[in-house]
mmCIF file with all atom_site columns, C-alpha atoms in Angstrom:
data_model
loop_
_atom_site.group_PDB
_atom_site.id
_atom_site.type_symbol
_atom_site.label_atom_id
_atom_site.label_alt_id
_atom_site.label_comp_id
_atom_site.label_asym_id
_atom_site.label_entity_id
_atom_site.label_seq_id
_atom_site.pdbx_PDB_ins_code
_atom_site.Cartn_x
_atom_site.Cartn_y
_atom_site.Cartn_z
_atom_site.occupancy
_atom_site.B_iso_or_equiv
_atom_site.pdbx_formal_charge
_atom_site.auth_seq_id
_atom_site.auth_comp_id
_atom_site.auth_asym_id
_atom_site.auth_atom_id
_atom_site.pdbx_PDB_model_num
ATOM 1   C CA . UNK A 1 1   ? 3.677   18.938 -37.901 1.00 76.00 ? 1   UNK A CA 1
ATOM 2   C CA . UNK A 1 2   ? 4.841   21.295 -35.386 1.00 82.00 ? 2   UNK A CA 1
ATOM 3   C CA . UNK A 1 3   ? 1.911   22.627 -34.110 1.00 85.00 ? 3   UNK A CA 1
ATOM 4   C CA . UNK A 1 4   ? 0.077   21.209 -31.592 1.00 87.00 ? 4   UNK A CA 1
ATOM 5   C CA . UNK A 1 5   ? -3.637  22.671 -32.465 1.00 91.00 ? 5   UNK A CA 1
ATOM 6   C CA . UNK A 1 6   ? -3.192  22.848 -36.147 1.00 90.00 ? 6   UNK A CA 1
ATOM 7   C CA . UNK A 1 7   ? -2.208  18.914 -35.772 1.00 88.00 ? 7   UNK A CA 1
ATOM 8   C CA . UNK A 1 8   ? -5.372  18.221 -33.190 1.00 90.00 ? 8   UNK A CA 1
ATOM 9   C CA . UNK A 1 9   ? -7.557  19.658 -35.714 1.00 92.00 ? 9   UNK A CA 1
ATOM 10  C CA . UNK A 1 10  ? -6.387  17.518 -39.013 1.00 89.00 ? 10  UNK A CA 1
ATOM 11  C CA . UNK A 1 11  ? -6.932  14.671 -36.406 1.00 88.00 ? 11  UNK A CA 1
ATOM 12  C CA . UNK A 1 12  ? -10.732 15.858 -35.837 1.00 90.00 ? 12  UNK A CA 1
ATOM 13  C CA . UNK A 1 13  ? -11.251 16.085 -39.226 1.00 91.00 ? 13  UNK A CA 1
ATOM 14  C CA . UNK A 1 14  ? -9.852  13.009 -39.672 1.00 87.00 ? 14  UNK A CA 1
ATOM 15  C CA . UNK A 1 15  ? -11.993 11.524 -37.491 1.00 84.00 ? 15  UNK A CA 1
ATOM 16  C CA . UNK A 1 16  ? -15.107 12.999 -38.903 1.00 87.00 ? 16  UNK A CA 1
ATOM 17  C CA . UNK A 1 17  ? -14.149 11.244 -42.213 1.00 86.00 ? 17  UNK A CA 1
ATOM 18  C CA . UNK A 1 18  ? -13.402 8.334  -41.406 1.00 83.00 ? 18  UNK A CA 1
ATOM 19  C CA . UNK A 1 19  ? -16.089 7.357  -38.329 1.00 80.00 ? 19  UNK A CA 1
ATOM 20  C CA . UNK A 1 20  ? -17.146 4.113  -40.324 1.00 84.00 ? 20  UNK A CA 1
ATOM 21  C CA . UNK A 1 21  ? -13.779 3.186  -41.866 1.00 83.00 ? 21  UNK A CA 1
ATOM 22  C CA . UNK A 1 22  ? -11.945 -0.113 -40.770 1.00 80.00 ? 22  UNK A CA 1
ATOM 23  C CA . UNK A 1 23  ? -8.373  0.729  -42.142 1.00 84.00 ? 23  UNK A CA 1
ATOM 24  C CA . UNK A 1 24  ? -6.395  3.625  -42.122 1.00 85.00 ? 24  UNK A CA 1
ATOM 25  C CA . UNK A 1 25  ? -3.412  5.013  -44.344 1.00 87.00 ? 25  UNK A CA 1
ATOM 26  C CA . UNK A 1 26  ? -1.732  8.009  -43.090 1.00 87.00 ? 26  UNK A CA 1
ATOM 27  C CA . UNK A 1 27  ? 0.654   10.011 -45.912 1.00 88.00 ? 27  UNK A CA 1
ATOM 28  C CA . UNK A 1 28  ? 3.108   12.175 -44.103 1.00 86.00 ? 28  UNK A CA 1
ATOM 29  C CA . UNK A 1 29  ? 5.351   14.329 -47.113 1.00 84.00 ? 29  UNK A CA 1
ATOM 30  C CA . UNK A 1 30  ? 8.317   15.733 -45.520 1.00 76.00 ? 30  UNK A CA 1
ATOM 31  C CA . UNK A 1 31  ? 8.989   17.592 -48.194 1.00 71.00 ? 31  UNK A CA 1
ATOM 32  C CA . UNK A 1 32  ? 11.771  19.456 -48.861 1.00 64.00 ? 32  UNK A CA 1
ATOM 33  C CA . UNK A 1 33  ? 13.359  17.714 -45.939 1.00 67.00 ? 33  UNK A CA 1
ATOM 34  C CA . UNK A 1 34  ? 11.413  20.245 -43.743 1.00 77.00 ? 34  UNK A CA 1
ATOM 35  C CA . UNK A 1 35  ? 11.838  18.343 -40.869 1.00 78.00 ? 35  UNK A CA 1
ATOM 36  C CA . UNK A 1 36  ? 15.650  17.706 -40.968 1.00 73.00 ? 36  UNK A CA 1
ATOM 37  C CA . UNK A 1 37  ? 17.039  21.093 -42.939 1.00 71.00 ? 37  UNK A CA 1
ATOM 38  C CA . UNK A 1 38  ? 15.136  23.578 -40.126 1.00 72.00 ? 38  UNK A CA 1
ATOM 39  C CA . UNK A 1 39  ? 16.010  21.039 -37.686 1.00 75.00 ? 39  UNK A CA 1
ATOM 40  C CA . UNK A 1 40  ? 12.354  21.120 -36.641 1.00 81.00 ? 40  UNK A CA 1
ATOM 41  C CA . UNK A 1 41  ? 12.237  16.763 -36.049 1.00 79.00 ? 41  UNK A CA 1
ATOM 42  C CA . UNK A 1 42  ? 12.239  17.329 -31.971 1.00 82.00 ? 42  UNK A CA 1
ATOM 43  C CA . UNK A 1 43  ? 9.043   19.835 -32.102 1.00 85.00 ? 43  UNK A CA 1
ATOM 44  C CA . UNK A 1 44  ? 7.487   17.552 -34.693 1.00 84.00 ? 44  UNK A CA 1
ATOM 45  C CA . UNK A 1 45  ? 7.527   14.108 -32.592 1.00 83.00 ? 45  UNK A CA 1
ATOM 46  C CA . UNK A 1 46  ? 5.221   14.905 -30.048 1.00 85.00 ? 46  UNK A CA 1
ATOM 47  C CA . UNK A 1 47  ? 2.187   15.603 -32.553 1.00 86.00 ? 47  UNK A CA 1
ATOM 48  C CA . UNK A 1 48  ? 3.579   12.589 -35.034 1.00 84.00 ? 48  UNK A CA 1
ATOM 49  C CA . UNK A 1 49  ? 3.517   10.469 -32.292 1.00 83.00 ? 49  UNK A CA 1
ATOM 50  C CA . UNK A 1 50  ? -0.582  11.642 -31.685 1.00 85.00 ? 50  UNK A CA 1
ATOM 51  C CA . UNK A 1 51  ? -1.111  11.194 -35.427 1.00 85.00 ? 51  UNK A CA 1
ATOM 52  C CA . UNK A 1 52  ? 0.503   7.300  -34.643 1.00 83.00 ? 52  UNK A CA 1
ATOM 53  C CA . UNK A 1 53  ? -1.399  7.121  -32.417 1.00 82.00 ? 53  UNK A CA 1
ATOM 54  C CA . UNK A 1 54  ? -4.706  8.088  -34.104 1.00 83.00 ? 54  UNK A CA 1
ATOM 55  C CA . UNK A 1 55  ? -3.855  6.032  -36.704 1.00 82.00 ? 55  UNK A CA 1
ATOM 56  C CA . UNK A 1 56  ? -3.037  3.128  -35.048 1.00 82.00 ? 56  UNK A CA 1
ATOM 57  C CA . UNK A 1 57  ? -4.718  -0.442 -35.119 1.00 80.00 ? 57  UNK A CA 1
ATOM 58  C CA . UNK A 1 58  ? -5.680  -3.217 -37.643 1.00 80.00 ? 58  UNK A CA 1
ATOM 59  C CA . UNK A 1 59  ? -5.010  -2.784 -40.586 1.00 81.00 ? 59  UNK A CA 1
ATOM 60  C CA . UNK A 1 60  ? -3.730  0.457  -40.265 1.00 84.00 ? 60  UNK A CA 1
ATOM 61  C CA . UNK A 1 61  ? -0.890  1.540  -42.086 1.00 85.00 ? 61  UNK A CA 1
ATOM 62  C CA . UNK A 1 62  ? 1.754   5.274  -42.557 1.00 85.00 ? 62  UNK A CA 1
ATOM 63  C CA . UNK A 1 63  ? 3.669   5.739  -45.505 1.00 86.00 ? 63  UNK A CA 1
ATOM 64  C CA . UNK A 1 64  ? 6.948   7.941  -44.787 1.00 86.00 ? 64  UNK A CA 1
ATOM 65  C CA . UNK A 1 65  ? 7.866   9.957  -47.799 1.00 86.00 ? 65  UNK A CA 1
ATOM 66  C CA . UNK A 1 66  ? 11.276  11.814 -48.289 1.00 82.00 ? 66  UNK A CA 1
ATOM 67  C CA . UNK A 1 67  ? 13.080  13.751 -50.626 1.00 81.00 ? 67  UNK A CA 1
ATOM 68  C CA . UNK A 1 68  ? 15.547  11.107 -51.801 1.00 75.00 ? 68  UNK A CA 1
ATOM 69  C CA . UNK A 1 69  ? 18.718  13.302 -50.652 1.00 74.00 ? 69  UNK A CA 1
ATOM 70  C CA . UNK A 1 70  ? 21.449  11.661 -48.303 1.00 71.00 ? 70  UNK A CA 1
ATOM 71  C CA . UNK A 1 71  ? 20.354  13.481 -45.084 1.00 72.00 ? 71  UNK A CA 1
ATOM 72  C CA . UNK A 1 72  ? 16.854  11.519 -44.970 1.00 76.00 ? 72  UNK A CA 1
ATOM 73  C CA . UNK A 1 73  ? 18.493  8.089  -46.260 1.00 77.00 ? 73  UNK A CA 1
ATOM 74  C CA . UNK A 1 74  ? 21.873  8.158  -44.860 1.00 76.00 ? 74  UNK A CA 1
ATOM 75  C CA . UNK A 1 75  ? 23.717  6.342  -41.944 1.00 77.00 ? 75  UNK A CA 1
ATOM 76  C CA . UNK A 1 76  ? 22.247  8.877  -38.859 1.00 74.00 ? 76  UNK A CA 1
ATOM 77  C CA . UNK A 1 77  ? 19.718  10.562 -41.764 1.00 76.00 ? 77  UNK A CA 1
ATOM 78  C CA . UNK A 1 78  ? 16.311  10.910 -40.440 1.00 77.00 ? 78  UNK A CA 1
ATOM 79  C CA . UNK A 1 79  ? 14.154  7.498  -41.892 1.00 79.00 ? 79  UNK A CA 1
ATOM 80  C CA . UNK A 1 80  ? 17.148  6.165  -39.995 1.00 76.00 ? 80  UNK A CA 1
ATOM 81  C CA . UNK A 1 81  ? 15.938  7.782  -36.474 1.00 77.00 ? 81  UNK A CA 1
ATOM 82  C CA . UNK A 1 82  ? 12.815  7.534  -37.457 1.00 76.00 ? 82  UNK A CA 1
ATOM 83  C CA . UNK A 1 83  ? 12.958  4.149  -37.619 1.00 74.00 ? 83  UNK A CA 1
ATOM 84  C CA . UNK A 1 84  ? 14.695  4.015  -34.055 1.00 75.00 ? 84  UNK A CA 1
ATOM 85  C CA . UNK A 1 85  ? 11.922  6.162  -32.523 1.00 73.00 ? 85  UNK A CA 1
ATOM 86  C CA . UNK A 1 86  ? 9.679   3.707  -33.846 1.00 71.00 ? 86  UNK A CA 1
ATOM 87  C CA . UNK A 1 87  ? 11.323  0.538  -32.377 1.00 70.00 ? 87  UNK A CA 1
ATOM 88  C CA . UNK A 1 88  ? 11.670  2.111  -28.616 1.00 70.00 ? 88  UNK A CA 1
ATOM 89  C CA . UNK A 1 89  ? 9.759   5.086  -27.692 1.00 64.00 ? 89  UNK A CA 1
ATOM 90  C CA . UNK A 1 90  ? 7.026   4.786  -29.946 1.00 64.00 ? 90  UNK A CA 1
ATOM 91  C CA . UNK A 1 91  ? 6.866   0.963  -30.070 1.00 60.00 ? 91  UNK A CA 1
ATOM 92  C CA . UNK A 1 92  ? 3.910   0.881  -28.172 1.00 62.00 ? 92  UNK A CA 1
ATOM 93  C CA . UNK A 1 93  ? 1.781   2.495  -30.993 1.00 57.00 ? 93  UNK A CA 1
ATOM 94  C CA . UNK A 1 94  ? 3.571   1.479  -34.870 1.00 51.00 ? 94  UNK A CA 1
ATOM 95  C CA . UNK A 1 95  ? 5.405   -1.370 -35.406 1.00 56.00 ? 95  UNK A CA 1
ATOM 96  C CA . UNK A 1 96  ? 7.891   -0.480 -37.888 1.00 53.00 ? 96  UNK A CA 1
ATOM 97  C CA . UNK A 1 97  ? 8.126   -2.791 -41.677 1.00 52.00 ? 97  UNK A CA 1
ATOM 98  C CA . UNK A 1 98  ? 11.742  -2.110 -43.097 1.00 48.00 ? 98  UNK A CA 1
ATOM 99  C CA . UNK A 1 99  ? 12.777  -4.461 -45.984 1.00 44.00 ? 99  UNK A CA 1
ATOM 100 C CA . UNK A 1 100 ? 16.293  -5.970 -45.141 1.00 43.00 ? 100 UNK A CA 1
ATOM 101 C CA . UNK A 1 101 ? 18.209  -4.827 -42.227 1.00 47.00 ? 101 UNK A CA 1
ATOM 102 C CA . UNK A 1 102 ? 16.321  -2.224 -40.905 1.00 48.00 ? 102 UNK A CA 1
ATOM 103 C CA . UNK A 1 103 ? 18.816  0.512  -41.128 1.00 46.00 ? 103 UNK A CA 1
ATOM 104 C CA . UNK A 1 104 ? 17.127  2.095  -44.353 1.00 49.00 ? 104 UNK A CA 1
ATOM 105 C CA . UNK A 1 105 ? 13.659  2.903  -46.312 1.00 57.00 ? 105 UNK A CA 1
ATOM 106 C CA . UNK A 1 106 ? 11.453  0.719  -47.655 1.00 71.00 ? 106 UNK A CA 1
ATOM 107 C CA . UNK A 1 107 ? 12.325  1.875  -50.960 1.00 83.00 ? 107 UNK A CA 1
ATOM 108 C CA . UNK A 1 108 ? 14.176  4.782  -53.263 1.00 86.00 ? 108 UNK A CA 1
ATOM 109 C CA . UNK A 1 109 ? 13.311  6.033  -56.617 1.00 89.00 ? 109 UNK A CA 1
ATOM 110 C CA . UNK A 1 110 ? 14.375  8.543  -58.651 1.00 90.00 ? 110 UNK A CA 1
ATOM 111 C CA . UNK A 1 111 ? 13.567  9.863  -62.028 1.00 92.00 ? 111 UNK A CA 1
ATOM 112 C CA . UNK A 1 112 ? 14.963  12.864 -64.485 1.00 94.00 ? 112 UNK A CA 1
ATOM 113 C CA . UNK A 1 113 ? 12.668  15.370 -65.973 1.00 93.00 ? 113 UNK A CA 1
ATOM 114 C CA . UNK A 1 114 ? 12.966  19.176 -68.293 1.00 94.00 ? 114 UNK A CA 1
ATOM 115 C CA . UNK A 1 115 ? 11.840  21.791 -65.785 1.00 91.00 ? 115 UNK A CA 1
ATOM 116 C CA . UNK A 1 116 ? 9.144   23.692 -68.069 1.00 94.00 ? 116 UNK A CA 1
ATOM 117 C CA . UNK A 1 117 ? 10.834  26.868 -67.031 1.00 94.00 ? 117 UNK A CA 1
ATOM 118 C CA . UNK A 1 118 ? 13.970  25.899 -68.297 1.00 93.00 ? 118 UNK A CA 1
ATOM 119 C CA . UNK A 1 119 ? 13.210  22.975 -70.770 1.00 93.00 ? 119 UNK A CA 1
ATOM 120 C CA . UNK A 1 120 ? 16.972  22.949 -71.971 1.00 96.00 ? 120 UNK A CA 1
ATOM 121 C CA . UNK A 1 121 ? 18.393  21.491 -68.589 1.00 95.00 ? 121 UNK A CA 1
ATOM 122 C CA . UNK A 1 122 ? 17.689  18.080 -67.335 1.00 94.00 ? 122 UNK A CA 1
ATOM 123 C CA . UNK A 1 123 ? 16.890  18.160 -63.564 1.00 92.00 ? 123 UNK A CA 1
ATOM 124 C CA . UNK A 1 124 ? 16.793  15.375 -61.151 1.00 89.00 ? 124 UNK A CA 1
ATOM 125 C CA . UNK A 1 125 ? 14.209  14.322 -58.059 1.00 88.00 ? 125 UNK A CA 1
ATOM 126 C CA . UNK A 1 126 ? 14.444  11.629 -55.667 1.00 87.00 ? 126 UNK A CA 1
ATOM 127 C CA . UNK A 1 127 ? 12.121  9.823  -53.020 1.00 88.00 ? 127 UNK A CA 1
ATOM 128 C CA . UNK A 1 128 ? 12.568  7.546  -50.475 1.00 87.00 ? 128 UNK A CA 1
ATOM 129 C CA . UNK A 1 129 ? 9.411   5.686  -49.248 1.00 87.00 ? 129 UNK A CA 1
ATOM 130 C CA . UNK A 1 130 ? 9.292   3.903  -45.584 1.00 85.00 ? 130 UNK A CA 1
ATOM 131 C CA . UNK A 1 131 ? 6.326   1.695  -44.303 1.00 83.00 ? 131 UNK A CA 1
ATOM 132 C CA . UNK A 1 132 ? 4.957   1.705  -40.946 1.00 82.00 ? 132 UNK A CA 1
ATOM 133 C CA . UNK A 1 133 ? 2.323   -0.629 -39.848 1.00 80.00 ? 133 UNK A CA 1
ATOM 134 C CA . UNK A 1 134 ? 0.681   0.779  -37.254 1.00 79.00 ? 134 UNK A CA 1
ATOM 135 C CA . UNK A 1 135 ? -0.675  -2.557 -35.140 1.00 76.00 ? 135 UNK A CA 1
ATOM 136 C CA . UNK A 1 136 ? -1.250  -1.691 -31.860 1.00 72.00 ? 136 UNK A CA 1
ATOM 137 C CA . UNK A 1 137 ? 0.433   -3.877 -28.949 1.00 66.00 ? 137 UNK A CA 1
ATOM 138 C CA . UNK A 1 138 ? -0.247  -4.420 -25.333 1.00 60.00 ? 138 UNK A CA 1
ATOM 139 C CA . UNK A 1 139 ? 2.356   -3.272 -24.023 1.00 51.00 ? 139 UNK A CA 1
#
């Protein structure tokens, strides 16, 4: 996500694939919080905003995945200011789907499993989902 050619060639391949598709679903996986951790969000929006973009129009749809942790779900955490970005400067492309107020994801989940490695201990994982309809406006 923070490279600029790497991303303009995913969205050419993209394109290639899907020349005679009507709808669209675009994945992005942040994970292991990539984005927030290395504090790499700034040098990512540019080429998510492209991807939007791409993306974009009926029936089109992104699903925002997170590691369910407090930095991507919390008050300030980054589904947070995603969802910001999405309302002003990128409302032109998505339009952004939150359930409730609009302040969190979509929805969280999280499950406990026995690491093969270490099938004693009981480990935990967590995900936080976030839709974005990606509807094109005028503006």
């Amino acid at each position: 996500m923070t490279d600029q050619l790497s991303n303009t060639t995913l969205i050419q391949c993209a394109t290639i694939k899907s020349n005679n598709v009507p709808q669209k679903l675009l994945v992005v996986a942040n994970f292991n919080a990539f984005l927030e951790r290395q504090g790499k969000r700034k040098d990512a929006e540019p080429q998510i905003e492209e991807l939007f973009r791409y993306a974009s129009g009926k029936n089109s749809v992104a699903i925002w995945t997170e590691p369910g942790m407090n930095r991507a779900t919390a008050q300030g955490g980054l589904l947070q200011s995603l969802g910001e970005r999405v309302r002003t400067a990128w409302g032109r492309f998505p339009q952004h789907n939150f359930a409730g107020t609009g302040a969190g994801p979509m929805a969280t989940c999280s499950a406990h499993f026995r690491p093969p490695l270490r099938p004693s201990e009981i480990a935990r994982v967590g995900l936080a989902v976030m839709r974005i309809d990606l509807v094109r406006t005028d503006e």
